[in-house]
Coordinates of N, CA and C in Angstrom, one line a residue:
M1 N 0.8 -1.2 0.0 CA 0.0 0.0 0.0 C 0.9 1.2 0.0
H2 N 0.6 2.2 -0.9 CA 1.3 3.4 -1.0 C 0.4 4.6 -0.8
F3 N 0.7 5.5 0.1 CA -0.2 6.6 0.5 C 0.6 7.9 0.5
P4 N 1.2 8.3 -0.6 CA 2.1 9.5 -0.5 C 1.3 10.8 -0.1
Q5 N 0.1 11.0 -0.6 CA -0.7 12.2 -0.2 C -1.1 12.1 1.3
A6 N -1.5 11.0 1.8 CA -1.8 10.9 3.2 C -0.6 11.0 4.1
E7 N 0.5 10.5 3.6 CA 1.7 10.7 4.4 C 2.1 12.2 4.5
A8 N 1.8 13.0 3.5 CA 2.1 14.4 3.5 C 1.3 15.1 4.5
V9 N 0.1 14.6 4.8 CA -0.9 15.3 5.7 C -0.6 14.9 7.1
A10 N -0.4 13.6 7.4 CA -0.3 13.1 8.7 C 1.1 13.5 9.3
S11 N 1.2 13.6 10.6 CA 2.5 13.9 11.2 C 3.3 12.6 11.3
R12 N 2.6 11.5 11.4 CA 3.2 10.1 11.2 C 2.2 9.2 10.6
F13 N 2.6 8.5 9.6 CA 1.7 7.6 8.9 C 2.3 6.2 8.8
E14 N 1.5 5.2 9.3 CA 1.9 3.8 9.2 C 0.8 3.0 8.6
A15 N 1.1 2.3 7.5 CA 0.1 1.4 6.8 C 0.7 0.0 7.1
I16 N -0.1 -0.8 7.8 CA 0.3 -2.2 8.1 C -0.5 -3.2 7.4
D17 N 0.0 -4.4 7.3 CA -0.6 -5.5 6.5 C -1.9 -6.0 7.2
E18 N -1.9 -6.0 8.5 CA -3.0 -6.6 9.3 C -3.0 -6.0 10.7
S19 N -4.2 -5.9 11.2 CA -4.4 -5.5 12.6 C -5.7 -6.0 13.1
A20 N -5.6 -6.5 14.4 CA -6.9 -6.9 15.0 C -7.8 -5.7 15.1
S21 N -7.2 -4.6 15.6 CA -8.0 -3.3 15.7 C -7.0 -2.2 15.6
T22 N -7.2 -1.3 14.6 CA -6.2 -0.2 14.5 C -6.4 0.8 15.7
N23 N -7.7 0.9 16.2 CA -7.9 1.8 17.3 C -7.2 1.3 18.5
A24 N -7.3 0.0 18.8 CA -6.6 -0.6 20.0 C -5.1 -0.6 19.8
A25 N -4.6 -0.8 18.6 CA -3.2 -0.7 18.4 C -2.6 0.7 18.6
L26 N -3.3 1.7 18.1 CA -2.9 3.1 18.2 C -3.0 3.5 19.7
H27 N -4.0 3.0 20.3 CA -4.2 3.3 21.8 C -2.9 2.9 22.5
A28 N -2.5 1.7 22.3 CA -1.3 1.2 23.0 C 0.0 2.0 22.6
L29 N 0.1 2.3 21.3 CA 1.2 3.1 20.9 C 1.2 4.5 21.4
S30 N 0.1 5.1 21.6 CA -0.1 6.5 22.0 C 0.6 6.9 23.3
S31 N 1.0 5.9 24.1 CA 1.7 6.2 25.4 C 3.0 6.9 25.1
D32 N 3.6 6.7 23.9 CA 4.8 7.4 23.6 C 4.4 8.6 22.7
A33 N 4.3 9.7 23.4 CA 3.8 10.9 22.8 C 4.8 11.5 21.8
E34 N 6.0 11.3 22.1 CA 7.0 11.9 21.2 C 7.0 11.1 19.8
A35 N 6.9 9.8 19.9 CA 7.0 9.0 18.7 C 5.6 9.0 17.9
W36 N 4.6 9.3 18.6 CA 3.2 9.3 18.0 C 2.5 10.6 18.4
P37 N 2.9 11.7 17.7 CA 2.3 13.0 17.9 C 0.9 13.2 17.4
H38 N 0.4 14.4 17.7 CA -0.9 14.7 17.1 C -1.0 14.5 15.6
L39 N -2.1 13.9 15.2 CA -2.4 13.6 13.8 C -1.5 12.4 13.3
S40 N -1.2 11.5 14.1 CA -0.6 10.3 13.7 C -1.7 9.4 13.2
V41 N -1.4 8.6 12.1 CA -2.4 7.7 11.5 C -1.9 6.3 11.4
L42 N -2.7 5.4 11.7 CA -2.5 3.9 11.6 C -3.6 3.4 10.7
L43 N -3.2 2.6 9.6 CA -4.1 2.2 8.6 C -3.9 0.7 8.2
T44 N -4.9 0.0 7.9 CA -4.8 -1.3 7.3 C -6.0 -1.6 6.4
E45 N -5.7 -2.6 5.5 CA -6.8 -3.1 4.7 C -7.3 -4.5 5.1
N46 N -6.8 -4.9 6.3 CA -7.1 -6.2 6.8 C -7.3 -6.1 8.4
Q47 N -8.4 -5.7 8.8 CA -8.7 -5.6 10.2 C -9.5 -6.8 10.6
T48 N -9.1 -7.5 11.6 CA -9.6 -8.8 11.9 C -10.5 -8.9 13.1
A49 N -10.5 -7.8 14.0 CA -11.3 -7.9 15.2 C -11.7 -6.4 15.6
G50 N -12.2 -5.6 14.6 CA -12.5 -4.3 14.9 C -13.8 -4.1 15.6
R51 N -14.1 -3.0 16.2 CA -15.4 -2.7 16.8 C -16.0 -1.4 16.3
G52 N -17.3 -1.4 16.2 CA -18.0 -0.2 15.8 C -18.7 0.3 17.0
R53 N -19.6 1.3 16.7 CA -20.4 1.9 17.8 C -21.3 0.8 18.5
L54 N -21.6 1.0 19.7 CA -22.4 0.1 20.5 C -21.8 -1.3 20.6
D55 N -20.5 -1.3 20.6 CA -19.7 -2.6 20.7 C -20.0 -3.6 19.6
R56 N -20.5 -3.1 18.5 CA -20.7 -4.1 17.4 C -19.4 -4.5 16.8
S57 N -19.3 -5.7 16.3 CA -18.0 -6.1 15.7 C -17.9 -5.5 14.3
W58 N -16.7 -5.2 13.8 CA -16.5 -4.7 12.5 C -15.3 -5.5 11.9
V59 N -15.7 -6.5 11.1 CA -14.7 -7.4 10.5 C -15.0 -7.5 9.0
T60 N -14.0 -7.3 8.1 CA -14.3 -7.4 6.7 C -13.3 -8.3 6.0
P61 N -13.6 -8.8 4.8 CA -12.6 -9.6 4.1 C -11.4 -8.7 3.8
A62 N -10.3 -9.4 3.8 CA -9.0 -8.7 3.6 C -9.1 -7.9 2.2
G63 N -8.7 -6.7 2.2 CA -8.6 -5.9 1.0 C -9.9 -5.3 0.5
S64 N -11.0 -5.5 1.3 CA -12.3 -5.0 0.9 C -12.6 -3.6 1.5
A65 N -11.9 -3.2 2.5 CA -12.2 -2.0 3.3 C -11.0 -1.4 3.9
L66 N -11.0 -0.1 4.2 CA -10.0 0.5 4.9 C -10.4 0.7 6.4
A67 N -9.4 0.5 7.3 CA -9.6 0.8 8.7 C -8.5 1.9 9.0
I68 N -9.0 3.0 9.4 CA -8.1 4.2 9.6 C -8.3 4.7 11.0
S69 N -7.2 4.8 11.7 CA -7.3 5.4 13.1 C -6.4 6.6 13.1
V70 N -6.9 7.7 13.7 CA -6.2 9.0 13.8 C -6.1 9.4 15.2
L71 N -4.9 9.8 15.6 CA -4.6 10.2 17.0 C -4.7 11.7 17.1
L72 N -5.6 12.2 17.9 CA -5.8 13.6 18.1 C -5.3 14.0 19.6
R73 N -4.3 14.9 19.6 CA -3.8 15.4 20.9 C -4.1 16.8 21.2
D74 N -4.2 17.6 20.1 CA -4.5 19.1 20.2 C -6.0 19.2 20.3
L75 N -6.5 19.1 21.5 CA -8.0 19.0 21.7 C -8.5 20.4 22.3
P76 N -9.8 20.6 22.2 CA -10.4 21.8 22.8 C -10.1 21.7 24.3
A77 N -10.0 22.9 24.9 CA -9.7 23.0 26.4 C -10.9 22.5 27.2
S78 N -12.1 22.7 26.7 CA -13.2 22.2 27.5 C -13.6 20.8 27.1
P79 N -13.6 19.9 28.1 CA -13.9 18.5 27.8 C -15.2 18.3 27.2
E80 N -16.2 19.2 27.4 CA -17.5 19.1 26.9 C -17.5 19.2 25.4
L81 N -16.5 19.9 24.8 CA -16.5 20.0 23.4 C -16.0 18.8 22.6
T82 N -15.3 17.9 23.4 CA -14.8 16.7 22.7 C -16.0 15.8 22.1
G83 N -17.2 16.0 22.6 CA -18.3 15.3 22.1 C -18.6 15.6 20.7
W84 N -18.1 16.7 20.2 CA -18.2 17.1 18.8 C -17.3 16.3 17.9
I85 N -16.2 15.7 18.4 CA -15.2 15.1 17.6 C -15.8 13.9 16.7
P86 N -16.6 13.0 17.3 CA -17.2 12.0 16.4 C -18.0 12.5 15.3
L87 N -18.8 13.6 15.6 CA -19.6 14.2 14.5 C -18.7 14.9 13.5
I88 N -17.7 15.6 13.9 CA -16.7 16.2 13.0 C -16.1 15.1 12.1
A89 N -15.8 14.0 12.6 CA -15.2 12.9 11.8 C -16.2 12.4 10.8
G90 N -17.4 12.3 11.1 CA -18.4 12.0 10.1 C -18.5 12.9 9.0
V91 N -18.4 14.2 9.3 CA -18.4 15.3 8.3 C -17.2 15.1 7.4
A92 N -16.0 15.0 8.0 CA -14.8 14.9 7.3 C -14.8 13.7 6.3
M93 N -15.3 12.6 6.8 CA -15.3 11.4 5.9 C -16.4 11.5 4.8
S94 N -17.5 12.1 5.1 CA -18.5 12.3 4.1 C -18.1 13.2 3.0
Q95 N -17.3 14.2 3.3 CA -16.8 15.1 2.3 C -15.7 14.5 1.5
A96 N -14.9 13.6 2.1 CA -13.9 12.9 1.4 C -14.5 11.9 0.4
V97 N -15.6 11.2 0.9 CA -16.3 10.3 0.0 C -17.0 11.0 -1.1
A98 N -17.7 12.1 -0.8 CA -18.4 12.8 -1.8 C -17.6 13.3 -2.9
A99 N -16.3 13.7 -2.6 CA -15.4 14.2 -3.6 C -15.2 13.2 -4.7
Q100 N -15.3 11.9 -4.4 CA -15.0 10.8 -5.3 C -16.3 10.2 -5.9
L101 N -17.4 10.6 -5.4 CA -18.7 10.1 -5.9 C -19.7 11.3 -6.2
P102 N -19.3 12.1 -7.1 CA -20.0 13.4 -7.3 C -21.4 13.1 -7.9
E103 N -21.7 12.0 -8.4 CA -23.0 11.7 -9.0 C -24.0 11.1 -8.0
H104 N -23.5 11.0 -6.7 CA -24.3 10.3 -5.7 C -24.6 11.3 -4.5
E105 N -25.7 10.9 -3.8 CA -26.1 11.7 -2.6 C -25.3 11.2 -1.4
V106 N -24.5 12.0 -0.8 CA -23.7 11.6 0.3 C -24.0 12.5 1.5
G107 N -24.2 11.9 2.7 CA -24.6 12.6 3.9 C -24.2 11.8 5.1
V108 N -24.6 12.3 6.3 CA -24.3 11.7 7.5 C -25.6 11.4 8.3
K109 N -25.8 10.2 8.7 CA -26.8 9.8 9.6 C -26.3 10.0 11.0
W110 N -27.0 10.8 11.8 CA -26.6 11.2 13.1 C -26.3 9.9 13.9
P111 N -25.2 9.8 14.6 CA -24.2 10.9 14.8 C -23.1 10.9 13.7
N112 N -22.7 9.8 13.1 CA -21.6 9.8 12.2 C -21.5 8.7 11.2
D113 N -22.6 8.0 10.9 CA -22.6 7.0 9.8 C -22.6 7.7 8.5
V114 N -21.7 7.4 7.6 CA -21.7 8.1 6.3 C -22.5 7.3 5.3
L115 N -23.5 7.9 4.7 CA -24.4 7.2 3.8 C -24.2 7.7 2.3
V116 N -24.3 6.8 1.4 CA -24.3 7.1 0.0 C -25.6 6.6 -0.6
D117 N -26.4 7.5 -1.1 CA -27.8 7.1 -1.6 C -28.6 6.4 -0.5
G118 N -28.4 6.8 0.7 CA -29.1 6.2 1.9 C -28.5 4.9 2.4
R119 N -27.4 4.4 1.9 CA -26.8 3.2 2.4 C -25.4 3.5 3.0
K120 N -25.1 2.8 4.1 CA -23.9 3.1 4.8 C -22.6 2.6 4.1
I121 N -21.7 3.5 4.0 CA -20.4 3.2 3.4 C -19.3 3.3 4.4
S122 N -19.5 4.0 5.5 CA -18.5 4.3 6.5 C -19.1 4.5 7.8
G123 N -18.4 4.0 8.9 CA -18.7 4.2 10.2 C -17.6 4.8 11.0
I124 N -17.9 5.4 12.1 CA -16.8 6.1 13.0 C -17.0 5.6 14.4
L125 N -15.8 5.5 15.1 CA -15.8 5.2 16.5 C -14.6 6.0 17.1
A126 N -15.0 6.9 18.0 CA -14.0 7.8 18.7 C -13.8 7.3 20.1
E127 N -12.6 7.1 20.6 CA -12.3 6.6 21.9 C -11.3 7.5 22.6
S128 N -11.5 7.8 23.9 CA -10.5 8.6 24.6 C -9.5 7.8 25.3
T129 N -8.2 8.3 25.3 CA -7.1 7.6 26.0 C -6.9 8.2 27.3
G130 N -7.6 9.3 27.6 CA -7.4 10.1 28.8 C -6.7 11.4 28.5
T131 N -5.8 11.4 27.7 CA -5.1 12.6 27.3 C -5.2 12.9 25.8
A132 N -5.8 12.0 25.1 CA -6.0 12.2 23.6 C -7.2 11.5 23.2
V133 N -7.6 11.7 21.9 CA -8.8 11.0 21.4 C -8.3 10.2 20.1
I134 N -8.7 9.0 20.0 CA -8.4 8.2 18.8 C -9.7 8.0 18.0
V135 N -9.7 8.5 16.8 CA -10.9 8.4 15.9 C -10.6 7.3 14.9
G136 N -11.4 6.2 15.0 CA -11.4 5.1 14.0 C -12.5 5.2 13.0
A137 N -12.1 5.0 11.8 CA -13.1 5.0 10.7 C -12.9 3.8 9.8
G138 N -14.0 3.2 9.4 CA -14.0 2.1 8.4 C -14.7 2.5 7.2
V139 N -14.1 2.2 6.0 CA -14.7 2.6 4.7 C -14.8 1.4 3.8
N140 N -15.9 1.1 3.3 CA -16.1 0.0 2.4 C -15.6 0.4 1.0
T141 N -14.5 -0.1 0.6 CA -13.9 0.3 -0.7 C -14.2 -0.8 -1.8
A142 N -13.5 -1.9 -1.7 CA -13.7 -3.0 -2.7 C -14.6 -4.1 -2.4
M143 N -15.4 -3.9 -1.3 CA -16.4 -4.9 -0.9 C -17.4 -5.2 -2.0
T144 N -17.6 -6.5 -2.3 CA -18.7 -6.8 -3.2 C -20.0 -6.9 -2.6
A145 N -21.1 -6.9 -3.4 CA -22.4 -7.0 -2.9 C -22.6 -8.2 -2.0
Q146 N -22.0 -9.3 -2.3 CA -22.1 -10.5 -1.5 C -21.4 -10.4 -0.2
Q147 N -20.4 -9.5 -0.1 CA -19.6 -9.4 1.2 C -20.2 -8.3 2.1
L148 N -21.2 -7.6 1.6 CA -21.8 -6.5 2.5 C -22.4 -7.2 3.7
P149 N -22.2 -6.6 4.9 CA -22.6 -7.2 6.2 C -24.2 -7.1 6.3
V150 N -24.8 -6.1 5.8 CA -26.3 -5.9 5.9 C -26.8 -5.3 4.6
P151 N -28.1 -5.5 4.3 CA -28.6 -5.0 3.1 C -28.6 -3.5 3.0
T152 N -28.5 -2.8 4.1 CA -28.4 -1.3 4.1 C -27.0 -0.7 3.9
A153 N -26.1 -1.6 3.6 CA -24.7 -1.1 3.4 C -24.4 -1.0 1.9
T154 N -23.3 -0.3 1.6 CA -22.8 -0.2 0.2 C -21.3 -0.1 0.2
S155 N -20.7 0.1 -0.9 CA -19.3 0.2 -1.1 C -19.0 0.9 -2.4
F156 N -17.8 1.4 -2.6 CA -17.4 2.0 -3.8 C -17.6 0.9 -4.9
A157 N -17.2 -0.3 -4.7 CA -17.2 -1.4 -5.7 C -18.7 -1.6 -6.1
V158 N -19.6 -1.7 -5.2 CA -21.0 -1.9 -5.4 C -21.6 -0.8 -6.3
L159 N -21.0 0.4 -6.1 CA -21.4 1.5 -6.9 C -20.7 1.6 -8.3
D160 N -19.9 0.6 -8.6 CA -19.1 0.5 -9.8 C -18.1 1.6 -9.9
E161 N -17.5 1.9 -8.7 CA -16.5 2.9 -8.6 C -15.2 2.3 -8.0
T162 N -14.1 2.8 -8.3 CA -12.8 2.4 -7.7 C -12.3 3.6 -6.8
A163 N -12.2 3.3 -5.5 CA -11.8 4.4 -4.6 C -10.3 4.7 -4.8
D164 N -10.0 5.9 -4.8 CA -8.6 6.4 -4.7 C -8.3 6.5 -3.2
A165 N -7.8 5.4 -2.6 CA -7.6 5.3 -1.2 C -6.7 6.3 -0.6
D166 N -5.6 6.6 -1.3 CA -4.7 7.6 -0.9 C -5.3 9.0 -0.8
L167 N -6.0 9.4 -1.8 CA -6.7 10.7 -1.9 C -7.8 10.7 -0.8
L168 N -8.5 9.6 -0.6 CA -9.6 9.6 0.3 C -9.1 9.8 1.7
V169 N -8.0 9.1 2.1 CA -7.4 9.2 3.5 C -6.9 10.6 3.7
A170 N -6.2 11.1 2.7 CA -5.6 12.5 2.8 C -6.6 13.5 3.0
A171 N -7.7 13.5 2.2 CA -8.8 14.5 2.3 C -9.5 14.3 3.7
Y172 N -9.7 13.1 4.1 CA -10.4 12.9 5.4 C -9.5 13.4 6.6
V173 N -8.3 13.1 6.6 CA -7.4 13.5 7.7 C -7.2 15.0 7.7
R174 N -7.1 15.6 6.5 CA -6.9 17.1 6.4 C -8.2 17.8 7.0
R175 N -9.4 17.4 6.6 CA -10.6 18.0 7.0 C -10.8 17.8 8.5
L176 N -10.6 16.6 9.0 CA -10.7 16.3 10.4 C -9.8 17.2 11.2
D177 N -8.6 17.4 10.8 CA -7.7 18.3 11.5 C -8.1 19.7 11.4
D178 N -8.6 20.2 10.3 CA -9.1 21.5 10.1 C -10.2 21.8 11.1
L179 N -11.2 21.0 11.2 CA -12.4 21.2 12.0 C -12.1 21.1 13.5
V180 N -11.3 20.1 13.9 CA -10.9 20.0 15.3 C -10.0 21.2 15.7
S181 N -9.1 21.6 14.8 CA -8.3 22.8 15.2 C -9.1 24.0 15.3
S182 N -10.1 24.2 14.5 CA -11.0 25.4 14.6 C -11.8 25.3 15.9
L183 N -12.3 24.1 16.2 CA -13.1 24.0 17.5 C -12.2 24.3 18.7
A184 N -10.9 23.8 18.6 CA -10.0 24.1 19.8 C -9.6 25.6 19.8
T185 N -9.5 26.2 18.7 CA -9.1 27.6 18.7 C -10.2 28.5 19.2
W186 N -11.4 28.3 18.7 CA -12.5 29.2 19.1 C -13.2 28.7 20.4
G187 N -13.1 27.5 20.8 CA -13.7 27.0 22.0 C -15.2 27.0 22.0
D188 N -15.7 27.0 20.8 CA -17.2 27.1 20.7 C -17.6 26.5 19.4
A189 N -18.6 25.6 19.4 CA -19.0 25.0 18.2 C -19.7 25.9 17.2
A190 N -20.4 26.9 17.7 CA -21.0 27.9 16.7 C -20.0 28.8 16.1
R191 N -19.2 29.5 16.9 CA -18.3 30.5 16.4 C -17.2 29.8 15.5
S192 N -16.9 28.6 15.8 CA -15.8 27.9 15.0 C -16.4 27.4 13.6
G193 N -17.7 27.4 13.5 CA -18.3 27.0 12.2 C -18.6 25.5 12.2
V194 N -18.2 24.8 13.3 CA -18.4 23.4 13.4 C -19.9 23.0 13.4
H195 N -20.7 23.7 14.2 CA -22.1 23.4 14.3 C -22.8 23.5 12.9
D196 N -22.4 24.6 12.2 CA -23.0 24.7 10.8 C -22.5 23.6 9.9
A197 N -21.2 23.3 10.0 CA -20.7 22.3 9.1 C -21.3 20.9 9.3
V198 N -21.5 20.6 10.6 CA -22.1 19.3 10.9 C -23.6 19.3 10.5
S199 N -24.3 20.4 10.8 CA -25.7 20.5 10.5 C -25.9 20.3 9.0
A200 N -25.1 21.0 8.2 CA -25.2 21.0 6.8 C -25.1 19.6 6.2
Q201 N -24.3 18.8 6.8 CA -24.0 17.4 6.3 C -24.9 16.4 6.9
C202 N -25.7 16.7 7.9 CA -26.5 15.8 8.6 C -27.8 15.4 7.9
A203 N -27.8 14.2 7.3 CA -29.0 13.8 6.5 C -30.2 13.5 7.3
S204 N -30.0 13.4 8.7 CA -31.1 13.0 9.5 C -32.1 14.2 9.8
L205 N -31.6 15.4 9.7 CA -32.4 16.6 10.0 C -33.5 16.8 9.0
G206 N -34.7 17.0 9.6 CA -35.9 17.1 8.7 C -36.5 15.8 8.4
R207 N -35.9 14.7 8.8 CA -36.4 13.4 8.5 C -37.2 12.8 9.6
E208 N -38.2 11.9 9.3 CA -38.8 11.1 10.3 C -37.8 10.0 10.7
V209 N -37.6 9.8 12.0 CA -36.6 8.8 12.5 C -37.1 8.0 13.6
D210 N -36.5 6.8 13.7 CA -36.7 5.9 14.9 C -35.4 5.9 15.6
V211 N -35.4 6.2 16.9 CA -34.2 6.3 17.6 C -34.2 5.2 18.7
S212 N -33.3 4.2 18.6 CA -33.2 3.2 19.6 C -32.3 3.7 20.7
L213 N -32.9 3.9 21.9 CA -32.3 4.6 23.0 C -31.5 3.5 23.9
P214 N -30.6 4.0 24.7 CA -29.8 3.1 25.5 C -30.6 2.2 26.5
D215 N -31.8 2.7 26.9 CA -32.6 2.0 27.8 C -33.5 0.9 27.1
G216 N -33.4 0.8 25.8 CA -34.1 -0.2 25.1 C -35.4 0.3 24.4
T217 N -35.8 1.5 24.7 CA -37.0 2.0 24.1 C -36.7 2.6 22.7
V218 N -37.7 2.8 22.0 CA -37.6 3.4 20.6 C -38.4 4.7 20.6
L219 N -37.8 5.7 20.2 CA -38.5 7.0 20.0 C -38.7 7.3 18.5
H220 N -40.0 7.5 18.2 CA -40.3 7.9 16.8 C -40.7 9.3 16.7
G221 N -40.1 10.1 15.8 CA -40.4 11.5 15.6 C -39.7 12.1 14.5
T222 N -39.6 13.4 14.5 CA -38.9 14.2 13.4 C -37.6 14.8 14.0
A223 N -36.5 14.6 13.3 CA -35.3 15.2 13.7 C -35.3 16.6 13.3
L224 N -35.2 17.5 14.3 CA -35.3 19.0 14.0 C -34.0 19.7 13.8
R225 N -33.1 19.5 14.7 CA -31.8 20.3 14.7 C -30.8 19.6 15.6
L226 N -29.6 20.2 15.6 CA -28.5 19.8 16.5 C -28.4 20.9 17.6
E227 N -28.3 20.5 18.8 CA -28.1 21.4 19.9 C -26.7 21.9 19.9
S228 N -26.4 22.9 20.8 CA -25.1 23.5 20.9 C -24.0 22.5 21.3
D229 N -24.4 21.4 21.9 CA -23.5 20.4 22.3 C -23.5 19.1 21.4
G230 N -24.2 19.2 20.3 CA -24.2 18.1 19.3 C -25.3 17.1 19.5
R231 N -26.1 17.3 20.6 CA -27.3 16.4 20.7 C -28.3 16.6 19.6
L232 N -29.0 15.5 19.3 CA -30.0 15.6 18.3 C -31.4 15.9 18.9
C233 N -32.1 16.9 18.4 CA -33.4 17.2 18.9 C -34.4 16.6 18.1
V234 N -35.3 15.7 18.7 CA -36.3 15.0 18.0 C -37.7 15.4 18.6
R235 N -38.6 15.8 17.7 CA -40.0 16.1 18.2 C -40.8 14.9 18.0
S236 N -41.4 14.4 19.1 CA -42.3 13.3 19.1 C -43.6 13.6 19.9
E237 N -44.7 13.5 19.2 CA -46.0 13.8 19.8 C -46.0 15.1 20.5
G238 N -45.5 16.1 19.8 CA -45.5 17.5 20.3 C -44.5 17.8 21.4
T239 N -43.6 16.9 21.8 CA -42.6 17.1 22.8 C -41.2 17.0 22.1
E240 N -40.3 17.9 22.5 CA -39.0 17.8 22.0 C -38.1 17.0 22.9
H241 N -37.3 16.1 22.4 CA -36.4 15.2 23.1 C -35.0 15.5 22.7
L242 N -34.1 15.6 23.6 CA -32.7 15.8 23.2 C -31.9 14.5 23.4
I243 N -31.4 14.0 22.3 CA -30.8 12.7 22.2 C -29.3 12.8 22.3
A244 N -28.7 12.2 23.3 CA -27.2 12.3 23.4 C -26.6 11.0 22.8
A245 N -27.3 9.9 22.9 CA -26.8 8.6 22.3 C -27.9 7.8 21.9
G246 N -27.7 7.1 20.8 CA -28.8 6.2 20.3 C -28.5 5.8 18.9
D247 N -29.2 4.8 18.4 CA -29.1 4.3 17.0 C -30.3 4.8 16.2
V248 N -30.0 5.7 15.2 CA -31.0 6.3 14.4 C -31.3 5.5 13.1
V249 N -32.5 5.3 12.8 CA -33.0 4.7 11.5 C -33.8 5.8 10.8
H250 N -33.5 6.0 9.6 CA -34.3 7.0 8.8 C -35.6 6.3 8.3
A251 N -36.7 6.9 8.4 CA -37.9 6.4 7.8 C -37.8 6.5 6.3
R252 N -38.4 5.6 5.6 CA -38.4 5.7 4.2 C -39.2 6.9 3.7
L253 N -38.6 7.6 2.7 CA -39.3 8.7 2.0 C -40.3 8.1 1.0
T254 N -41.5 8.7 1.0 CA -42.5 8.3 0.0 C -42.6 9.3 -1.1

C-alpha cells in the first residue's frame, strides 16, 4: 500500500498489513507521545477484530475495506467540546467520500454514519485515551455485494467505482484536522463553524426517524436540529427530546 498524499498530511503515517483493531493498536502506541504526535495515522486493509459503535463487531474480508485510526492530541480545552469530535469525523469522511462520488447523494446519519444514496459506506468510532482521542473509521472500498454485512450497506465497488484510497485518506485527515483545530481555537461549536458544518452534512435533519435509546426504548419522531453540544433534537407527539446517544434509523421517504 502506498499513500504519499496521506503521508504528507499526517504527522506520522503507518500502513500495516494486518491489525486486530487499529484503534486498539494506536491506543497502545499512543503512550509514547514523542513517537506518536498529534495527527498520527495507523491504517490497514485487513482488520480482523475491529469494533463499531455500541460494541458491534467490524470485520471485513482482507482488501475490501480501509480501517483508519487518527490520533488527536491538540484538543479543545473544554472536555464538553470533545463530544463534537465523532460528529466532525463523520463530516470529514462524508466530504472525502463525496469528492469521489459526485453523482451520488452523500450525507451523515446522526451521529456519524456516512451514507451514500441512503446506504452506509463508512462508520466512525472515537475513543478517549485520557489525554488524547483516537478516531477510528471504516470505509467499504472494494467490498462486493455478496460481502456486504447488511442490506443497508454499500461500497465503492458496489457503486461501480474504484476508490482512490490515498486521496480519500488524505482528504479525510486534512478536513478532520481543520475542523478539530477550529473547534479548539474558538472554544465554541457555533463560532468555529463546526455546528453549521455538521448540521449541513447531517442527512437526519428534517427526516422522520426511529431512535433506539440506551434503555431499550424506541423514540419515533422528526429530527429537528442539533443542539449546541451536538445532541439531536427529536420532536415526538408534540414534545422535543434531546438525544445524546442512540441508534437512528431513517424512515423511508415516500
